[in-house]
PDB file of N, CA and C in Angstrom:
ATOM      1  N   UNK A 241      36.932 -98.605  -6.506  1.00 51.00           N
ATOM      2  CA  UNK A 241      37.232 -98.013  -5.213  1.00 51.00           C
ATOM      3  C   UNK A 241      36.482 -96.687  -5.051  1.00 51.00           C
ATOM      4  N   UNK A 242      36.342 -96.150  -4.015  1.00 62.00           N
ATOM      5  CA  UNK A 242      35.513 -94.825  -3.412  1.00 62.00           C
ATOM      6  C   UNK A 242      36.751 -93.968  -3.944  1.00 62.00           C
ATOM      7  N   UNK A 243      35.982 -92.887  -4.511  1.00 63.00           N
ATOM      8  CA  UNK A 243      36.935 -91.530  -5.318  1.00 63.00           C
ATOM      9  C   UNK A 243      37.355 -91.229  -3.730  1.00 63.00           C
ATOM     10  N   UNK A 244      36.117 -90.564  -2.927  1.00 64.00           N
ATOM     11  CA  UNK A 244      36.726 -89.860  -1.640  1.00 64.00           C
ATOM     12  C   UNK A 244      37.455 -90.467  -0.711  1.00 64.00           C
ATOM     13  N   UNK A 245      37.540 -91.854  -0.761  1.00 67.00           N
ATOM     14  CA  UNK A 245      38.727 -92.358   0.452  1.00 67.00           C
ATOM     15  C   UNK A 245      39.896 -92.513  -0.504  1.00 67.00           C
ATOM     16  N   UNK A 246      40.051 -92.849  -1.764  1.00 69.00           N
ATOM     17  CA  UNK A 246      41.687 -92.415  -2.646  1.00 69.00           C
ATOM     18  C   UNK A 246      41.816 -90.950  -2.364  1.00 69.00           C
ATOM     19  N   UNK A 247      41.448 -90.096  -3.047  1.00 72.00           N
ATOM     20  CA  UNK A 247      42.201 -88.923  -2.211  1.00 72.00           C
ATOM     21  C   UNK A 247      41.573 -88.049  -1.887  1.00 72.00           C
ATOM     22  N   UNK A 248      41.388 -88.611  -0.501  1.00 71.00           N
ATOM     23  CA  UNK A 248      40.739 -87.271   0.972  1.00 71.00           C
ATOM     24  C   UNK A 248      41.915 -86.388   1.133  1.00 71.00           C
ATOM     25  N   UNK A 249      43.063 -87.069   1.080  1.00 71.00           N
ATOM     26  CA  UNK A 249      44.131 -86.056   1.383  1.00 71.00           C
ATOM     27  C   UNK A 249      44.278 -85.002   0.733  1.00 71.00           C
ATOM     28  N   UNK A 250      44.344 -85.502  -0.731  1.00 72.00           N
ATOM     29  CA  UNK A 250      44.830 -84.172  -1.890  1.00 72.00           C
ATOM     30  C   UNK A 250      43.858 -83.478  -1.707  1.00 72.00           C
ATOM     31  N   UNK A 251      41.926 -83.756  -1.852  1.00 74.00           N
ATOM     32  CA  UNK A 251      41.396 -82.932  -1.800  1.00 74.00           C
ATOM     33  C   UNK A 251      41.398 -82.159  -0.302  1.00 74.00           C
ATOM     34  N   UNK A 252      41.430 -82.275   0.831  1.00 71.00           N
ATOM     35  CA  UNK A 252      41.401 -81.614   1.656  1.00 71.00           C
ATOM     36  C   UNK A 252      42.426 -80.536   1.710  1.00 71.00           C
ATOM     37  N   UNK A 253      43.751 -80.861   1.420  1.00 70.00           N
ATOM     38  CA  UNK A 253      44.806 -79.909   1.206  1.00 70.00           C
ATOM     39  C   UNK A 253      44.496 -78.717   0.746  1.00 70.00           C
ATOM     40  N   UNK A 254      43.841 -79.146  -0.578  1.00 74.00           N
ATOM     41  CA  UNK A 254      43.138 -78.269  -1.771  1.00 74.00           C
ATOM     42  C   UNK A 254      42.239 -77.277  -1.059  1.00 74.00           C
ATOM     43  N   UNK A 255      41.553 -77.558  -0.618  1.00 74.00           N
ATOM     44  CA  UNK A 255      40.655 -76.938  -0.147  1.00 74.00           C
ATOM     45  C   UNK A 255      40.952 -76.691   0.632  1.00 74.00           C
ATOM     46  N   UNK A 256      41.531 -76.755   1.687  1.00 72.00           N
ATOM     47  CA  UNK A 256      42.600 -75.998   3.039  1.00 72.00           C
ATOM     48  C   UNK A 256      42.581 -74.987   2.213  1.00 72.00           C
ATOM     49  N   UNK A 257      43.799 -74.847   1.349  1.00 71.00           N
ATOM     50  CA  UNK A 257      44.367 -73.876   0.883  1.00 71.00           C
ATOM     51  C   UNK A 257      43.265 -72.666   0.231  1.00 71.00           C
ATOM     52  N   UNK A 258      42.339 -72.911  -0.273  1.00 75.00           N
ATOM     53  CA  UNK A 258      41.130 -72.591  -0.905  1.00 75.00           C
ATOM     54  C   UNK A 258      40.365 -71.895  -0.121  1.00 75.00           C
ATOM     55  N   UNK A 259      40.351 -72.505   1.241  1.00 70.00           N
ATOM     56  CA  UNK A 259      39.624 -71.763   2.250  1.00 70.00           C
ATOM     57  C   UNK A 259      40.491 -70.810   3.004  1.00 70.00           C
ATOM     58  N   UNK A 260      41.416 -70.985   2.912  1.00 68.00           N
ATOM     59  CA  UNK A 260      42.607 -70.193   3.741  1.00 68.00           C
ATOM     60  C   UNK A 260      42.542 -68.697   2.859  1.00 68.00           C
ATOM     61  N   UNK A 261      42.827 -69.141   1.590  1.00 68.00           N
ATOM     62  CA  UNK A 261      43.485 -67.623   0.392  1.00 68.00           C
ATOM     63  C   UNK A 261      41.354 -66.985   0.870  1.00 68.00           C
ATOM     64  N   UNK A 262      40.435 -67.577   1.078  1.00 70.00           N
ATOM     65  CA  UNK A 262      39.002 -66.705   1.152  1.00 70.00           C
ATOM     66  C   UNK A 262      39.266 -66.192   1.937  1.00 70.00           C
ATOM     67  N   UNK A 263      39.711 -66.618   3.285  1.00 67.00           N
ATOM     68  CA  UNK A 263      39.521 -66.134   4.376  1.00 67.00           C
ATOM     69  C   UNK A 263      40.678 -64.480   4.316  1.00 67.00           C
ATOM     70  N   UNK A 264      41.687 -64.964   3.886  1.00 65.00           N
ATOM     71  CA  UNK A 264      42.551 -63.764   4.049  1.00 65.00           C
ATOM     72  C   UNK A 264      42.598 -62.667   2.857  1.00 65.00           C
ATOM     73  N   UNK A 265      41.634 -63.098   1.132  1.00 66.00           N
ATOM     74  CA  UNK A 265      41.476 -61.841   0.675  1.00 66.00           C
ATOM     75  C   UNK A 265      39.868 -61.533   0.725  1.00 66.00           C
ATOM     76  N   UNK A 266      39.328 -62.196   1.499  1.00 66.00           N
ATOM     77  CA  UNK A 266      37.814 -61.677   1.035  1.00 66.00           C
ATOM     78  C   UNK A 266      37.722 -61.265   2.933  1.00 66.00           C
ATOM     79  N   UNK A 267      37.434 -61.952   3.926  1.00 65.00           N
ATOM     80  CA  UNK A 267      37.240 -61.518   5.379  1.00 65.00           C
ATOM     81  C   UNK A 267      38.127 -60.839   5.970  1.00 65.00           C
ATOM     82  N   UNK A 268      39.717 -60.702   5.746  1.00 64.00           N
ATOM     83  CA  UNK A 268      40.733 -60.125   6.813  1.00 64.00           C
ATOM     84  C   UNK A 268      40.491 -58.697   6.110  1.00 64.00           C
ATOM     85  N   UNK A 269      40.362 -57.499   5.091  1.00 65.00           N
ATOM     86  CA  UNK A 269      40.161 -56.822   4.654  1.00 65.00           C
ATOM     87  C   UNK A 269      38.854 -56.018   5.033  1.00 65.00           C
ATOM     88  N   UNK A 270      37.946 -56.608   5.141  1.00 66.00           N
ATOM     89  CA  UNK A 270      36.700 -56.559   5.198  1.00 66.00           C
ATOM     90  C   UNK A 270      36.254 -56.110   7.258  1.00 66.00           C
ATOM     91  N   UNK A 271      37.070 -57.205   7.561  1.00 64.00           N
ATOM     92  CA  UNK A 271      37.128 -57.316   9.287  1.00 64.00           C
ATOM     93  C   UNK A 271      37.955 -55.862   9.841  1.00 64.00           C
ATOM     94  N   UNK A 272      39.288 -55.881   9.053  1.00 67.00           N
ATOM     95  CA  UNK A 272      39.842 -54.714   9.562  1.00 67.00           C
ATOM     96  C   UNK A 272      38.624 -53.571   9.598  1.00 67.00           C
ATOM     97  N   UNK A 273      37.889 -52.914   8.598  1.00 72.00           N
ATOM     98  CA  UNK A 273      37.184 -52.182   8.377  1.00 72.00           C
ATOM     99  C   UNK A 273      35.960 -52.285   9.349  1.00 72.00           C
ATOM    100  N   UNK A 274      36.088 -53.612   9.932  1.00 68.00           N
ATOM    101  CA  UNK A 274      34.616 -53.174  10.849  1.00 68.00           C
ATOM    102  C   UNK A 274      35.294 -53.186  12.127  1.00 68.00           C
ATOM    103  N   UNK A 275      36.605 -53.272  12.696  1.00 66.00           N
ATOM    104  CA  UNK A 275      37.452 -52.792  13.695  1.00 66.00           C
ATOM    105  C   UNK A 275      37.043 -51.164  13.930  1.00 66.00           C
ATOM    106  N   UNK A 276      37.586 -50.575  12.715  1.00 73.00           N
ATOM    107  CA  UNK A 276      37.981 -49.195  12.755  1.00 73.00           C
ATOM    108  C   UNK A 276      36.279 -48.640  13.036  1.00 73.00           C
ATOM    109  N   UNK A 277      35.285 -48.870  12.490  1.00 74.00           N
ATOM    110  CA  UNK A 277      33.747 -48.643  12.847  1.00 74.00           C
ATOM    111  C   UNK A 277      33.676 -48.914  14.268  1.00 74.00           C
ATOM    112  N   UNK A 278      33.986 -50.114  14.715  1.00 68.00           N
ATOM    113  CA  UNK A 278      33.589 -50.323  15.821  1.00 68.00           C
ATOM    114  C   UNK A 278      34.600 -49.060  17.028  1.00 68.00           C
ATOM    115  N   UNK A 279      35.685 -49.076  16.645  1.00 69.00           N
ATOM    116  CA  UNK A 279      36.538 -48.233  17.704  1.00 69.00           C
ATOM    117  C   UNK A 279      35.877 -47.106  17.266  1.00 69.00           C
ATOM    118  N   UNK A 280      35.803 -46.429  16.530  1.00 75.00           N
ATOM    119  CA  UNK A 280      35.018 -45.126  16.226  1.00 75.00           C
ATOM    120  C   UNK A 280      33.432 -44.838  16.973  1.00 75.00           C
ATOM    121  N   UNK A 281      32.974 -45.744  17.542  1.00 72.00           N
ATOM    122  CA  UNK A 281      31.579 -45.702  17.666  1.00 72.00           C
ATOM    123  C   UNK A 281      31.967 -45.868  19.229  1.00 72.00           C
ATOM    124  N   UNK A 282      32.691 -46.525  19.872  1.00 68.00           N
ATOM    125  CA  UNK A 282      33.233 -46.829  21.359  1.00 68.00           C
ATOM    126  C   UNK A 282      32.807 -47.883  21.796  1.00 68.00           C
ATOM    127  N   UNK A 283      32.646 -49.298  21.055  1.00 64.00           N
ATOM    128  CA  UNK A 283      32.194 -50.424  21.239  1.00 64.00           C
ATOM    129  C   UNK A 283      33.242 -51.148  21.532  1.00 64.00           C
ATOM    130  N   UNK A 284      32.973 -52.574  22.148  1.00 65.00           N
ATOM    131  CA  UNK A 284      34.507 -52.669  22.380  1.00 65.00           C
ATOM    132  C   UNK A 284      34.601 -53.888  21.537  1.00 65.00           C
ATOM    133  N   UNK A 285      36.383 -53.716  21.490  1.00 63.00           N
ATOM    134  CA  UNK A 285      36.866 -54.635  20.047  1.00 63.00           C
ATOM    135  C   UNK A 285      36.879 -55.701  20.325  1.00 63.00           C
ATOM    136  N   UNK A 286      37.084 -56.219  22.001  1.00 67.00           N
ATOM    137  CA  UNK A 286      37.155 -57.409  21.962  1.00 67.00           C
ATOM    138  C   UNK A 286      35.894 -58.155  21.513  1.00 67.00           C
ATOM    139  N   UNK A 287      34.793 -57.704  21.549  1.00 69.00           N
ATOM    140  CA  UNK A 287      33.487 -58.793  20.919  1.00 69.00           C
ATOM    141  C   UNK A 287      33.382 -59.092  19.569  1.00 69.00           C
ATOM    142  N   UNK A 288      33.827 -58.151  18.744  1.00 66.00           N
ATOM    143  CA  UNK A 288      34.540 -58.271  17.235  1.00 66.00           C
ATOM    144  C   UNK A 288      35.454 -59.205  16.971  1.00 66.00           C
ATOM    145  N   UNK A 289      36.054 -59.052  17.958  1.00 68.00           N
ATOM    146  CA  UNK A 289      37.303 -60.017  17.479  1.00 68.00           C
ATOM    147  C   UNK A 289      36.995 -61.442  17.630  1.00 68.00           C
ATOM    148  N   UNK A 290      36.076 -61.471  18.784  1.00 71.00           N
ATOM    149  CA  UNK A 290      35.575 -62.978  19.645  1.00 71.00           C
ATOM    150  C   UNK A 290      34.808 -63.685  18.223  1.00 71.00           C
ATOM    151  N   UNK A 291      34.055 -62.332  18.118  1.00 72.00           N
ATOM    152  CA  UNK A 291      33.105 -63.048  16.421  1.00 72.00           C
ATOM    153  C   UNK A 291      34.332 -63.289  15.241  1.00 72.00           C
ATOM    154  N   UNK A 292      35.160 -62.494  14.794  1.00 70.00           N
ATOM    155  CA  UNK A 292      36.222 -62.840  13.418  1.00 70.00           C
ATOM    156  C   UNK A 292      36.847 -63.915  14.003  1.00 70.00           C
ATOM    157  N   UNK A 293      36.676 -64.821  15.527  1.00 72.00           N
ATOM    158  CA  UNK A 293      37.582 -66.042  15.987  1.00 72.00           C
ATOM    159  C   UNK A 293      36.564 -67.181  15.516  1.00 72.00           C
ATOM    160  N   UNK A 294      35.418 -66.933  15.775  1.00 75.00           N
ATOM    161  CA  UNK A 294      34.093 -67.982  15.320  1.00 75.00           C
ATOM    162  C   UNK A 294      34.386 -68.070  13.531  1.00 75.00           C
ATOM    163  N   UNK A 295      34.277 -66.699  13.157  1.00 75.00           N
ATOM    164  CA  UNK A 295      34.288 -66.873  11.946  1.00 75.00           C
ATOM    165  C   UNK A 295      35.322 -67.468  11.333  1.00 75.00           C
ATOM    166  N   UNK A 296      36.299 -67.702  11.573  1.00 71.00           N
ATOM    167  CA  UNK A 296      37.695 -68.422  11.349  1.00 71.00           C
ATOM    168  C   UNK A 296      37.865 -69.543  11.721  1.00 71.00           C
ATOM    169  N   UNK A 297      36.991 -70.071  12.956  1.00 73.00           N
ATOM    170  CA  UNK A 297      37.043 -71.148  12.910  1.00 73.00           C
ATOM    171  C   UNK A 297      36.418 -72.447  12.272  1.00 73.00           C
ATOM    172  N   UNK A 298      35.265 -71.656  11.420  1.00 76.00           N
ATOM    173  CA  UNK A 298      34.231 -71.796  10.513  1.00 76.00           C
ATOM    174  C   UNK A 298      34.847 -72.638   9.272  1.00 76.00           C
ATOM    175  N   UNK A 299      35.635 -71.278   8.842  1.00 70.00           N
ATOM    176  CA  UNK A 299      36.403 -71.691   7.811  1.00 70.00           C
ATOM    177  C   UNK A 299      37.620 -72.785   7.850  1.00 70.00           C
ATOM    178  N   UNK A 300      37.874 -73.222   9.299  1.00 70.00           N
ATOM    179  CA  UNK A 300      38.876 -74.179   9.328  1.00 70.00           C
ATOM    180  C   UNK A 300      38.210 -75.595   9.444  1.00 70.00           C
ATOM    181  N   UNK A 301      36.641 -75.666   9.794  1.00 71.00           N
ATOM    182  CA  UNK A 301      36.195 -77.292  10.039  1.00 71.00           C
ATOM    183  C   UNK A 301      35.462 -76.717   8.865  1.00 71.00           C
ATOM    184  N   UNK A 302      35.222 -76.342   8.089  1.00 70.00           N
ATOM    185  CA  UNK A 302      34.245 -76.376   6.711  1.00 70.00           C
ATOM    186  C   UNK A 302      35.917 -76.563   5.539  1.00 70.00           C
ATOM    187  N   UNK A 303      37.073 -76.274   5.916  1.00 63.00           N
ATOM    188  CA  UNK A 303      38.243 -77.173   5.475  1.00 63.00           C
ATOM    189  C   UNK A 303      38.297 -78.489   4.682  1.00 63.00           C
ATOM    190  N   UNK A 304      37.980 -78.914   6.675  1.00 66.00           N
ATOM    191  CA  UNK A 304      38.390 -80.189   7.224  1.00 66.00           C
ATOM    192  C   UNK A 304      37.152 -81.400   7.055  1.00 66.00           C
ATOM    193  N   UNK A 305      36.069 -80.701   6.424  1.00 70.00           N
ATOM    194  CA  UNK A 305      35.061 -81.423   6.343  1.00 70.00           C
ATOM    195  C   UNK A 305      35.263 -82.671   5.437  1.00 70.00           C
ATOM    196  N   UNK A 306      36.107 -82.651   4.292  1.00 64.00           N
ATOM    197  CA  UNK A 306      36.252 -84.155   3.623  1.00 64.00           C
ATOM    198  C   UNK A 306      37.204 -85.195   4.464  1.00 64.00           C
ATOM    199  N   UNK A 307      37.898 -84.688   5.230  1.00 66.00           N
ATOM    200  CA  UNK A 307      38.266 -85.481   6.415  1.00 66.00           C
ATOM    201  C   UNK A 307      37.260 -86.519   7.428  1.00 66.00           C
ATOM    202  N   UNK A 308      36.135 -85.691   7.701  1.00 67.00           N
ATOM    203  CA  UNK A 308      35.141 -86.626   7.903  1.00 67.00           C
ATOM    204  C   UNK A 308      34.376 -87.530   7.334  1.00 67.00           C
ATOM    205  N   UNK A 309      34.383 -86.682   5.665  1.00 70.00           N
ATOM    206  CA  UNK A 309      33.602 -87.894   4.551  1.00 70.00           C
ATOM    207  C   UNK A 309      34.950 -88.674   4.451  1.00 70.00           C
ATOM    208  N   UNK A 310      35.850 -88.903   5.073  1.00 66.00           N
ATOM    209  CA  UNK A 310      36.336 -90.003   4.171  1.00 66.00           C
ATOM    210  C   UNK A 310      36.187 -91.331   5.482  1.00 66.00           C
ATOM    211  N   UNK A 311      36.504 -90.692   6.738  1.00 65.00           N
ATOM    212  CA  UNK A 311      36.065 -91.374   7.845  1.00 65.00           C
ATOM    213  C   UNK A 311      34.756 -92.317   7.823  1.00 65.00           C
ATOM    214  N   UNK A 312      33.991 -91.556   7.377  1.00 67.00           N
ATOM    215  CA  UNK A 312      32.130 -92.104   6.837  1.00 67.00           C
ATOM    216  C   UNK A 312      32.511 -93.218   6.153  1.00 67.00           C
ATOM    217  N   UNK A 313      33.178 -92.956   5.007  1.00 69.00           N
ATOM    218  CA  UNK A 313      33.417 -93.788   3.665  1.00 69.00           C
ATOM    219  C   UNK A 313      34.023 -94.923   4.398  1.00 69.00           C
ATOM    220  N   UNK A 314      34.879 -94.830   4.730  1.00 66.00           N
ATOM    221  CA  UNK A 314      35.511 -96.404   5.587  1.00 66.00           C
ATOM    222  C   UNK A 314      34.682 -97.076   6.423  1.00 66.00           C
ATOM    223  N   UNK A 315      33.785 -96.632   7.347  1.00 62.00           N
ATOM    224  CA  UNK A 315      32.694 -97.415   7.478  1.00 62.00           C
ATOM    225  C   UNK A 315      31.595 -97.738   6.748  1.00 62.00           C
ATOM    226  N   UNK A 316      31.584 -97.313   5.796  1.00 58.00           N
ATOM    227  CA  UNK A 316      30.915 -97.896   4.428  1.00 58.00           C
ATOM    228  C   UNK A 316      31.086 -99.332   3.899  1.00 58.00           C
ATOM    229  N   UNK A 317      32.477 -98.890   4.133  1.00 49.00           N
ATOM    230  CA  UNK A 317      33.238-100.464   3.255  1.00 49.00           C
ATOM    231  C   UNK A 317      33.420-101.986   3.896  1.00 49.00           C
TER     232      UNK A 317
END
């Protein structure tokens, strides 16, 4: 049997979670800090924020991506 259509689930979970704990100790830390630059300089926050929404959403279909290999995989078979 195909490793990735037995478990797309577990691994995607996995990696949910994997991408989730990056996003919130390596970018939410990092983002605050270019808030406080940006308000300091008189730029406005909402275009910052519009970009940390792209960037987050990045991290939620780069997730979800074995969800699609497993989709692939069934039309394989």
């Amino acid at each position: 049997m195909n490793f990735i259509g037995e478990y797309a689930d577990t691994i995607r979970s996995f990696l949910s979670i994997f991408m989730s704990l990056c996003a919130f100790l390596i970018f939410i830390p990092k983002g605050h800090d270019y808030l406080k630059k940006w308000q300091k300089s008189g730029k406005s926050v909402e275009f910052s924020a519009f970009i940390m929404f792209f960037v987050g959403a990045f991290f939620f279909l780069s997730a979800n991506y074995i969800v699609f290999l497993k989709i692939i995989s069934k039309w394989q078979i």
